[in-house]
Short mmCIF file of C-alpha atoms in Angstrom, two decimals:
data_model
loop_
_atom_site.label_atom_id
_atom_site.label_comp_id
_atom_site.label_asym_id
_atom_site.label_seq_id
_atom_site.Cartn_x
_atom_site.Cartn_y
_atom_site.Cartn_z
CA MET H 1 8.40 -50.05 27.24
CA ALA H 2 9.69 -48.90 23.86
CA GLN H 3 9.61 -45.19 23.11
CA ALA H 4 8.45 -43.62 19.87
CA PRO H 5 11.17 -42.05 17.72
CA THR H 6 11.75 -38.39 18.40
CA ASP H 7 13.59 -37.60 15.18
CA PRO H 8 11.71 -34.68 13.53
CA SER H 9 12.59 -35.88 10.03
CA SER H 10 10.90 -39.25 10.68
CA ALA H 11 7.78 -37.43 11.95
CA GLU H 12 7.61 -35.38 8.81
CA THR H 13 7.94 -38.37 6.49
CA ALA H 14 5.26 -40.26 8.47
CA ASP H 15 2.44 -37.95 7.43
CA PRO H 16 3.49 -35.25 4.93
CA GLU H 17 -0.14 -34.26 4.21
CA GLU H 18 -0.63 -32.88 7.74
CA SER H 19 2.10 -30.27 7.21
CA SER H 20 0.79 -29.03 3.85
CA PRO H 21 -0.48 -25.41 3.76
CA ASN H 22 -4.03 -26.40 2.83
CA MET H 23 -4.25 -28.98 5.62
CA ILE H 24 -3.33 -26.37 8.24
CA VAL H 25 -6.20 -24.19 7.02
CA TYR H 26 -8.60 -27.16 6.92
CA ARG H 27 -7.90 -28.06 10.57
CA LYS H 28 -8.60 -24.50 11.72
CA ILE H 29 -11.86 -24.35 9.76
CA GLU H 30 -12.95 -27.75 11.08
CA ASP H 31 -12.48 -26.57 14.66
CA ILE H 32 -14.83 -23.65 13.98
CA VAL H 33 -17.39 -25.82 12.14
CA THR H 34 -17.36 -28.44 14.93
CA ARG H 35 -18.10 -25.71 17.49
CA MET H 36 -20.90 -24.39 15.28
CA GLN H 37 -22.62 -27.79 15.32
CA ASP H 38 -22.18 -28.41 19.07
CA ASP H 39 -25.54 -27.76 20.77
CA LYS H 40 -24.04 -28.12 24.27
CA THR H 41 -21.71 -25.14 23.83
CA GLY H 42 -24.26 -22.90 22.12
CA GLY H 43 -23.83 -23.78 18.47
CA VAL H 44 -25.84 -22.52 15.52
CA PRO H 45 -29.50 -23.69 15.81
CA ILE H 46 -30.12 -26.46 13.23
CA ARG H 47 -33.80 -27.00 12.47
CA THR H 48 -36.29 -28.46 10.03
CA VAL H 49 -38.27 -25.78 8.18
CA LYS H 50 -41.79 -26.40 6.92
CA SER H 51 -42.60 -25.09 3.46
CA PHE H 52 -45.56 -25.54 1.14
CA LEU H 53 -46.30 -29.32 0.88
CA SER H 54 -42.77 -30.25 2.01
CA LYS H 55 -40.15 -29.99 4.76
CA ILE H 56 -36.58 -28.75 4.50
CA PRO H 57 -34.48 -30.79 6.99
CA SER H 58 -31.31 -29.83 8.87
CA VAL H 59 -30.81 -26.22 7.77
CA VAL H 60 -29.51 -22.99 9.28
CA THR H 61 -29.89 -19.43 8.01
CA GLY H 62 -27.05 -17.21 6.80
CA SER H 63 -27.87 -14.57 9.41
CA ASP H 64 -27.60 -17.19 12.22
CA ILE H 65 -24.10 -18.15 11.03
CA VAL H 66 -22.99 -14.50 10.84
CA GLN H 67 -24.34 -13.79 14.37
CA TRP H 68 -22.59 -16.88 15.75
CA LEU H 69 -19.25 -15.90 14.19
CA MET H 70 -19.50 -12.35 15.60
CA LYS H 71 -20.41 -13.61 19.07
CA ASN H 72 -17.99 -16.53 19.46
CA LEU H 73 -14.96 -15.23 17.52
CA SER H 74 -15.12 -11.66 18.92
CA ILE H 75 -15.75 -10.06 15.53
CA GLU H 76 -17.19 -6.55 15.71
CA ASP H 77 -17.75 -5.86 12.00
CA ALA H 78 -20.54 -7.81 10.25
CA GLY H 79 -18.69 -7.48 6.92
CA GLU H 80 -15.67 -9.27 8.39
CA ALA H 81 -17.90 -12.09 9.69
CA ILE H 82 -19.54 -12.47 6.26
CA HIS H 83 -16.10 -12.59 4.61
CA LEU H 84 -14.89 -15.29 7.02
CA GLY H 85 -18.10 -17.27 6.52
CA SER H 86 -17.70 -17.01 2.72
CA LEU H 87 -14.16 -18.38 2.99
CA ILE H 88 -15.47 -21.33 5.03
CA ALA H 89 -18.27 -21.88 2.49
CA ALA H 90 -15.80 -21.72 -0.42
CA GLN H 91 -14.00 -24.75 1.07
CA GLY H 92 -17.32 -26.65 1.14
CA TYR H 93 -17.85 -26.94 4.90
CA VAL H 94 -21.10 -24.93 4.73
CA PHE H 95 -23.16 -24.59 1.55
CA PRO H 96 -26.43 -23.02 0.32
CA ILE H 97 -29.08 -25.65 -0.41
CA SER H 98 -30.34 -24.00 -3.60
CA ASP H 99 -27.29 -22.41 -5.24
CA HIS H 100 -24.09 -23.69 -6.87
CA VAL H 101 -22.09 -20.59 -5.89
CA LEU H 102 -20.54 -21.25 -2.47
CA THR H 103 -20.74 -17.96 -0.59
CA LEU H 104 -22.37 -16.71 2.63
CA LYS H 105 -25.15 -14.09 2.74
CA ASP H 106 -26.39 -12.32 5.85
CA ASP H 107 -30.09 -13.04 5.25
CA GLY H 108 -32.65 -15.83 5.50
CA THR H 109 -30.98 -18.05 2.88
CA PHE H 110 -30.88 -21.68 4.04
CA TYR H 111 -27.51 -23.39 4.48
CA ARG H 112 -26.49 -26.91 5.45
CA PHE H 113 -23.33 -28.32 7.04
CA GLN H 114 -21.24 -30.70 4.97
CA ALA H 115 -20.78 -34.29 6.16
CA PRO H 116 -17.23 -35.03 7.46
CA TYR H 117 -16.94 -37.75 4.78
CA PHE H 118 -16.87 -35.01 2.10
CA TRP H 119 -14.49 -32.65 3.94
CA PRO H 120 -11.48 -31.62 1.81
CA SER H 121 -9.12 -32.66 4.62
CA ASN H 122 -9.76 -36.29 3.63
CA CYS H 123 -7.41 -35.60 0.67
CA TRP H 124 -10.11 -36.13 -1.94
CA GLU H 125 -8.93 -35.95 -5.53
CA PRO H 126 -11.92 -37.21 -7.53
CA GLU H 127 -11.48 -38.47 -11.08
CA ASN H 128 -13.42 -37.33 -14.13
CA THR H 129 -15.08 -40.76 -14.28
CA ASP H 130 -16.56 -40.13 -10.82
CA TYR H 131 -17.87 -36.77 -12.01
CA ALA H 132 -19.37 -38.41 -15.12
CA ILE H 133 -21.16 -41.02 -12.97
CA TYR H 134 -22.52 -38.26 -10.71
CA LEU H 135 -23.86 -36.15 -13.60
CA CYS H 136 -25.31 -39.22 -15.34
CA LYS H 137 -27.03 -40.19 -12.09
CA ARG H 138 -28.59 -36.72 -11.84
CA THR H 139 -30.13 -37.04 -15.32
CA MET H 140 -31.87 -40.30 -14.34
CA GLN H 141 -33.91 -38.67 -11.56
CA ASN H 142 -36.87 -36.55 -12.65
CA LYS H 143 -36.70 -33.98 -9.87
CA ALA H 144 -36.45 -30.22 -10.22
CA ARG H 145 -33.76 -29.92 -7.52
CA LEU H 146 -31.54 -32.43 -9.38
CA GLU H 147 -31.88 -30.86 -12.84
CA LEU H 148 -28.51 -30.09 -14.46
CA ALA H 149 -27.37 -26.49 -14.78
CA ASP H 150 -26.18 -25.27 -18.19
CA TYR H 151 -22.48 -25.66 -17.39
CA GLU H 152 -23.09 -29.15 -15.96
CA ALA H 153 -24.90 -30.22 -19.15
CA GLU H 154 -21.92 -28.99 -21.19
CA ASN H 155 -19.51 -30.86 -18.89
CA LEU H 156 -21.57 -34.03 -19.28
CA ALA H 157 -21.46 -33.75 -23.08
CA ARG H 158 -17.69 -33.23 -22.96
CA LEU H 159 -17.18 -36.22 -20.66
CA GLN H 160 -19.43 -38.41 -22.82
CA ARG H 161 -17.21 -37.69 -25.81
CA ALA H 162 -14.02 -38.26 -23.80
CA PHE H 163 -15.22 -41.57 -22.29
CA ALA H 164 -17.16 -42.83 -25.31
CA ARG H 165 -15.54 -46.29 -25.11
CA LYS H 166 -16.48 -46.94 -21.49
CA TRP H 167 -19.68 -44.87 -21.30
CA GLU H 168 -21.75 -48.04 -20.95
CA PHE H 169 -19.81 -48.92 -17.78
CA ILE H 170 -20.32 -45.36 -16.41
CA PHE H 171 -24.05 -45.55 -17.18
CA MET H 172 -24.34 -48.92 -15.38
CA GLN H 173 -22.53 -47.53 -12.33
CA ALA H 174 -24.91 -44.55 -12.25
CA GLU H 175 -27.95 -46.86 -12.51
CA ALA H 176 -26.65 -49.00 -9.63
CA GLN H 177 -26.17 -45.93 -7.42
CA VAL H 178 -29.66 -44.65 -8.24
CA LYS H 179 -31.15 -48.00 -7.16
CA ILE H 180 -29.27 -47.84 -3.85
CA ASP H 181 -30.34 -44.21 -3.26
CA ARG H 182 -34.02 -45.06 -3.80
CA LYS H 183 -33.91 -47.49 -0.87
CA LYS H 184 -32.90 -44.72 1.53
CA ASP H 185 -35.27 -42.61 3.59
CA LYS H 186 -36.64 -39.55 1.75
CA THR H 187 -35.24 -37.04 4.25
CA GLU H 188 -31.84 -38.72 4.34
CA ARG H 189 -31.78 -38.81 0.52
CA LYS H 190 -32.49 -35.07 0.33
CA ILE H 191 -29.61 -34.26 2.66
CA LEU H 192 -27.16 -36.62 0.93
CA ASP H 193 -28.06 -35.27 -2.53
CA SER H 194 -27.35 -31.70 -1.44
CA GLN H 195 -24.07 -32.69 0.28
CA GLU H 196 -22.89 -34.58 -2.80
CA ARG H 197 -23.79 -31.59 -5.01
CA ALA H 198 -21.83 -29.26 -2.71
CA PHE H 199 -18.82 -31.62 -2.86
CA TRP H 200 -18.75 -31.35 -6.66
CA ASP H 201 -19.34 -27.57 -6.48
CA VAL H 202 -16.01 -27.41 -4.63
CA HIS H 203 -14.05 -29.77 -6.92
CA ARG H 204 -15.77 -28.80 -10.21
CA PRO H 205 -16.86 -25.20 -9.48
CA VAL H 206 -19.16 -23.00 -11.51
CA PRO H 207 -17.33 -21.16 -14.35
CA GLY H 208 -16.01 -17.91 -12.94
CA CYS H 209 -15.55 -19.26 -9.38
CA VAL H 210 -12.16 -20.07 -7.86
CA ASN H 211 -11.17 -23.71 -7.39
CA THR H 212 -10.13 -23.73 -3.72
CA THR H 213 -8.71 -27.27 -3.90
CA GLU H 214 -5.78 -26.19 -6.08
CA MET H 215 -2.49 -25.93 -4.20
CA ASP H 216 -0.63 -22.61 -4.39
CA ILE H 217 2.52 -23.39 -6.41
CA ARG H 218 4.56 -20.86 -4.41
CA LYS H 219 3.68 -22.55 -1.11
CA CYS H 220 4.50 -25.98 -2.55
CA ARG H 221 7.86 -24.73 -3.74
CA ARG H 222 8.66 -23.25 -0.33
CA MET H 223 7.77 -26.59 1.28
CA LYS H 224 9.99 -28.63 -1.04
CA ASN H 225 12.90 -26.15 -1.17
CA PRO H 226 12.96 -24.31 2.17
CA GLN H 227 15.56 -21.52 2.34
CA LYS H 228 17.84 -21.40 5.32
CA VAL H 229 17.03 -18.50 7.63
CA LYS H 230 19.42 -17.08 10.20
CA LYS H 231 18.93 -14.33 12.77
CA SER H 232 21.11 -11.28 12.99
CA VAL H 233 22.29 -9.71 16.23
CA TYR H 234 19.36 -7.27 16.19
CA GLY H 235 16.72 -9.91 15.59
CA VAL H 236 16.16 -9.12 11.88
CA THR H 237 15.79 -12.26 9.77
CA GLU H 238 18.09 -12.63 6.79
CA GLU H 239 17.81 -15.19 4.02
CA SER H 240 21.08 -16.88 3.20
CA GLN H 241 21.87 -17.34 -0.47
CA PRO H 242 24.54 -19.70 -1.79
CA GLN H 243 25.77 -17.04 -4.23
CA SER H 244 25.05 -13.55 -5.53
CA PRO H 245 21.62 -13.23 -7.19
CA VAL H 246 23.37 -11.64 -10.18
CA HIS H 247 25.39 -14.79 -10.91
CA LEU H 248 22.77 -17.34 -11.85
CA PRO H 249 23.80 -20.87 -12.85
CA SER H 250 24.05 -21.06 -16.65
CA GLN H 251 22.07 -23.67 -18.52
CA PRO H 252 23.71 -25.63 -21.32
CA VAL H 253 22.50 -24.60 -24.78
CA ARG H 254 20.27 -27.23 -26.36
CA LYS H 255 18.73 -27.69 -29.77
CA THR H 256 15.24 -26.46 -30.56
CA THR H 257 12.73 -29.32 -30.50
CA LYS H 258 9.19 -29.82 -31.76
CA GLU H 259 7.98 -29.17 -28.22
CA ASP H 260 9.54 -25.70 -28.35
CA PHE H 261 7.71 -24.93 -31.60
CA ARG H 262 4.42 -26.06 -30.02
CA LYS H 263 5.02 -23.80 -27.03
CA GLN H 264 5.87 -20.88 -29.30
CA LYS H 265 2.71 -21.48 -31.32
CA SER H 266 0.62 -21.63 -28.13
CA CYS H 267 2.16 -18.40 -26.84
CA THR H 268 1.50 -16.68 -30.19
CA PHE H 269 -2.13 -17.81 -30.09
CA LEU H 270 -2.60 -16.61 -26.49
CA THR H 271 -1.01 -13.25 -27.33
CA SER H 272 -3.22 -12.68 -30.35
CA TYR H 273 -6.32 -13.77 -28.40
CA THR H 274 -5.46 -11.35 -25.58
CA GLU H 275 -4.87 -8.48 -27.99
CA GLN H 276 -8.17 -9.20 -29.73
CA TYR H 277 -10.23 -9.22 -26.52
CA VAL H 278 -8.35 -6.47 -24.64
CA GLU H 279 -11.09 -4.00 -25.58
CA TYR H 280 -13.66 -6.19 -23.76
CA ASP H 281 -11.63 -6.73 -20.57
CA PRO H 282 -12.78 -4.20 -17.93
CA PHE H 283 -9.57 -4.77 -15.92
CA ILE H 284 -7.52 -3.37 -18.81
CA THR H 285 -9.92 -1.12 -20.74
CA PRO H 286 -12.44 0.93 -18.69
CA ALA H 287 -16.00 0.09 -19.66
CA GLU H 288 -18.01 2.72 -21.53
CA PRO H 289 -20.49 3.46 -20.12
CA SER H 290 -19.21 2.70 -16.62
CA ASN H 291 -20.15 -0.37 -14.60
CA PRO H 292 -23.50 0.27 -12.81
CA TRP H 293 -22.32 -1.80 -9.82
CA ILE H 294 -19.47 0.67 -9.25
CA SER H 295 -21.03 3.98 -10.34
CA ASP H 296 -24.57 5.38 -10.21
CA ASP H 297 -24.86 5.39 -14.02
CA ALA H 298 -27.36 2.75 -15.23
CA ALA H 299 -26.77 3.51 -18.93
CA LEU H 300 -25.07 0.14 -19.50
CA TRP H 301 -28.20 -1.76 -18.44
CA ASP H 302 -30.37 0.43 -20.68
CA ILE H 303 -28.12 -0.34 -23.65
CA GLU H 304 -28.16 -4.09 -22.93
CA MET H 305 -31.96 -4.08 -22.64
CA SER H 306 -32.42 -2.23 -25.93
CA LYS H 307 -32.82 -4.22 -29.13
CA GLU H 308 -30.17 -2.14 -30.88
CA PRO H 309 -26.71 -3.69 -30.22
CA SER H 310 -23.72 -1.48 -29.48
CA GLN H 311 -20.77 -1.14 -31.84
CA GLN H 312 -18.54 -3.21 -29.55
CA ARG H 313 -21.14 -5.96 -29.51
CA VAL H 314 -21.53 -6.01 -33.30
CA LYS H 315 -17.77 -5.94 -33.79
CA ARG H 316 -17.38 -8.95 -31.48
CA TRP H 317 -19.60 -11.07 -33.73
CA GLY H 318 -16.84 -10.91 -36.33
CA PHE H 319 -14.34 -12.69 -34.06
CA SER H 320 -15.89 -16.15 -34.41
CA MET H 321 -19.20 -17.88 -34.98
CA ASP H 322 -19.32 -18.84 -31.29
CA GLU H 323 -19.58 -15.12 -30.43
CA VAL H 324 -22.64 -14.82 -32.68
CA LEU H 325 -24.33 -17.95 -31.31
CA LYS H 326 -23.89 -17.10 -27.63
CA ASP H 327 -25.24 -13.56 -28.05
CA PRO H 328 -29.09 -13.60 -28.25
CA VAL H 329 -29.19 -10.48 -30.45
CA GLY H 330 -26.43 -11.83 -32.70
CA ARG H 331 -28.29 -15.13 -33.00
CA ASP H 332 -31.47 -13.32 -34.07
CA GLN H 333 -29.60 -11.25 -36.66
CA PHE H 334 -27.88 -14.36 -38.02
CA LEU H 335 -31.23 -16.16 -38.23
CA ARG H 336 -32.85 -13.23 -40.06
CA PHE H 337 -30.01 -13.21 -42.58
CA LEU H 338 -30.36 -16.96 -43.21
CA GLU H 339 -34.14 -16.62 -43.56
CA SER H 340 -33.61 -13.94 -46.21
CA GLU H 341 -31.52 -16.47 -48.13
CA PHE H 342 -34.00 -19.31 -47.49
CA SER H 343 -31.34 -21.38 -45.67
CA SER H 344 -32.28 -21.04 -42.00
CA GLU H 345 -32.90 -24.76 -41.44
CA ASN H 346 -29.27 -25.43 -40.40
CA LEU H 347 -29.31 -22.83 -37.61
CA ARG H 348 -32.80 -23.85 -36.46
CA PHE H 349 -31.65 -27.48 -36.27
CA TRP H 350 -28.55 -26.48 -34.27
CA LEU H 351 -30.66 -24.43 -31.82
CA ALA H 352 -33.22 -27.26 -31.49
CA VAL H 353 -30.43 -29.71 -30.53
CA GLN H 354 -29.03 -27.23 -28.00
CA ASP H 355 -32.49 -26.96 -26.46
CA LEU H 356 -32.82 -30.76 -26.40
CA LYS H 357 -29.75 -31.06 -24.17
CA LYS H 358 -31.47 -28.97 -21.48
CA ARG H 359 -34.85 -30.70 -21.60
CA PRO H 360 -36.12 -32.86 -18.69
CA LEU H 361 -35.54 -36.58 -19.24
CA GLN H 362 -39.28 -37.27 -19.58
CA ASP H 363 -39.54 -34.90 -22.59
CA VAL H 364 -36.42 -36.10 -24.41
CA THR H 365 -37.97 -38.98 -26.38
CA THR H 366 -40.81 -36.83 -27.72
CA ARG H 367 -38.49 -33.98 -28.64
CA VAL H 368 -36.05 -36.32 -30.43
CA GLU H 369 -38.90 -37.60 -32.62
CA GLU H 370 -40.09 -34.03 -33.35
CA ILE H 371 -36.61 -32.94 -34.48
CA TRP H 372 -36.30 -36.05 -36.67
CA GLN H 373 -39.63 -35.40 -38.37
CA GLU H 374 -38.89 -31.71 -38.93
CA PHE H 375 -35.30 -31.92 -40.19
CA LEU H 376 -34.16 -35.46 -41.08
CA ALA H 377 -37.12 -37.69 -41.99
CA PRO H 378 -37.73 -38.43 -45.69
CA GLY H 379 -39.77 -35.53 -47.09
CA ALA H 380 -39.10 -33.36 -44.01
CA GLN H 381 -40.40 -29.81 -44.18
CA SER H 382 -36.99 -28.28 -43.28
CA ALA H 383 -34.57 -30.95 -44.48
CA ILE H 384 -30.88 -30.39 -43.68
CA ASN H 385 -27.91 -31.60 -45.69
CA LEU H 386 -25.96 -34.33 -43.85
CA ASP H 387 -23.21 -36.58 -45.17
CA SER H 388 -23.97 -40.29 -45.37
CA HIS H 389 -21.81 -41.22 -42.35
CA SER H 390 -23.47 -38.68 -40.01
CA TYR H 391 -26.95 -39.55 -41.27
CA GLU H 392 -26.41 -43.29 -40.77
CA LYS H 393 -25.03 -42.81 -37.25
CA THR H 394 -27.87 -40.43 -36.31
CA SER H 395 -30.44 -42.91 -37.65
CA GLN H 396 -29.02 -45.56 -35.31
CA ASN H 397 -29.00 -43.14 -32.37
CA VAL H 398 -32.68 -42.24 -32.86
CA LYS H 399 -33.62 -45.84 -32.08
CA ASP H 400 -32.31 -45.27 -28.55
CA PRO H 401 -33.21 -41.58 -28.01
CA GLY H 402 -31.26 -39.43 -25.57
CA ARG H 403 -30.08 -35.87 -25.07
CA TYR H 404 -27.06 -36.43 -27.31
CA THR H 405 -28.71 -38.39 -30.11
CA TYR H 406 -27.95 -35.64 -32.64
CA GLU H 407 -24.41 -34.85 -31.42
CA ASP H 408 -22.69 -35.96 -34.66
CA ALA H 409 -25.27 -34.27 -36.89
CA GLN H 410 -25.02 -31.04 -34.88
CA GLU H 411 -21.23 -31.01 -35.18
CA HIS H 412 -21.46 -31.55 -38.95
CA ILE H 413 -24.01 -28.71 -39.34
CA TYR H 414 -21.87 -26.42 -37.17
CA LYS H 415 -18.88 -26.94 -39.49
CA LEU H 416 -21.06 -26.27 -42.54
CA MET H 417 -22.36 -22.99 -41.08
CA LYS H 418 -18.89 -21.93 -39.99
CA SER H 419 -17.34 -22.48 -43.41
CA ASP H 420 -20.21 -21.10 -45.51
CA SER H 421 -23.14 -19.28 -43.84
CA TYR H 422 -21.10 -17.40 -41.22
CA ALA H 423 -18.62 -16.05 -43.80
CA ARG H 424 -21.50 -14.84 -46.00
CA PHE H 425 -23.16 -13.22 -42.97
CA LEU H 426 -20.04 -11.15 -42.23
CA ARG H 427 -19.91 -10.00 -45.88
CA SER H 428 -23.64 -9.26 -46.00
CA ASN H 429 -25.17 -5.80 -46.10
CA ALA H 430 -27.16 -6.59 -42.94
CA TYR H 431 -23.99 -6.99 -40.83
CA GLN H 432 -22.09 -4.16 -42.52
CA ASP H 433 -25.02 -1.77 -42.05
CA LEU H 434 -25.18 -2.55 -38.32
CA LEU H 435 -21.44 -1.96 -37.99
CA LEU H 436 -21.40 1.28 -39.99
CA ALA H 437 -24.57 2.63 -38.34
CA LYS H 438 -22.98 2.35 -34.92
CA LYS H 439 -19.82 4.05 -36.13
CA LYS H 440 -21.83 6.95 -37.56
CA VAL H 441 -23.73 7.37 -34.28
CA SER H 442 -20.51 7.43 -32.24
CA VAL H 443 -18.92 9.98 -34.61
CA GLY H 444 -22.04 12.17 -34.38
CA LYS H 445 -21.95 12.08 -30.59
CA ASP H 446 -18.25 13.07 -30.56
CA MET H 447 -18.95 16.06 -32.85
CA LEU H 448 -21.88 17.15 -30.65
CA ALA H 449 -19.74 16.95 -27.54
CA SER H 450 -16.99 19.02 -29.19
CA LEU H 451 -19.49 21.72 -30.27
CA THR H 452 -20.98 21.86 -26.77
CA PHE H 453 -17.52 22.32 -25.29
CA LEU H 454 -16.64 25.13 -27.73
CA ILE H 455 -19.92 26.98 -27.06
CA SER H 456 -19.53 26.71 -23.29
CA ALA H 457 -15.91 27.93 -23.53
#
């Protein structure tokens, strides 16, 4: 009987994925998750919960998971159990059924276990085309639980522009998958929809969340270039180096290329951007007033709720037009200024198109027609100025209405506002008065504080 090779180098080359740092973590998590789901050894109770006019199948509560971790892993502190559970959830093995943020809470929130098919240990590396098919499929189903979040709608618009040439193929693939899904049992479809959503929440996370599928570059480098380690007489490890760290190998001098200029330009842009926004980064500049989540001072929330914007907020509108448009107060001020100049139709059209992208599929056709009649139809009440190319393309798109029918027209109007209306808004008395008023208030407060200090002294 032939024996298997015992050479360690051949074993490593046979399956390099098993020795990767992430795979080691995945195997440990999967052992815990498998024990959680094992009813024979006292796993977490999985049940179907009845709600108003519907049932929620195969769910567990966050408190049940925390109690199981404390009992079976000998954890005494509930905070430590919640932290461990959140790390497991961040990898996608357990997920909340009604939230895109993968974290564990010690309450009655419902969670569901991920199917082994979607486990990250299967070395999934999904393409953007797969993500586009998934998002397109979600838009075809008129269900509240499958409605796209804001960041998903923006991702879909970006992918549609990137894959414009093969979007028809992507759309057909999504339609085919929807037809297959409709043949499945209702309960099974609910579970699969949530598991697929959780899979994409791991690989295309919510903005602000960490992508746990990315490999740590330092660990990869240690794997590919392991340093030799030898033990001293006293058992202290010492890393051997081929030469003194002071004498580094010299690189031959090469000519500056176009790529170097691009890198320099990118670095200059990043530096200027960082310097511009350093005042708004709480990690670098302490927030004034302080963060209510850290201190007991709720002044920040009171300021945000008030209709009067702070000086920092008004100053930020001058950075770019995007800063004005994403701030509700800035948007209102910009709209008031345009109304005073009888040219608000461009901004109202842009906002109407943004709203269209978030509408349910059943309302899209009606809303497309309403926007056309208000802004683009012959003799429209609030006609906008489009170039012939954009108008012709939009006219063709209206015949087959969708969320992105007015994409070209919206981009054209955005450029017009950026080059003309936005510059006039920054030079206007309305904006300058807001900026100066806030400066005067801050100066007055400083003088009052100084007087108070002198009197008390």
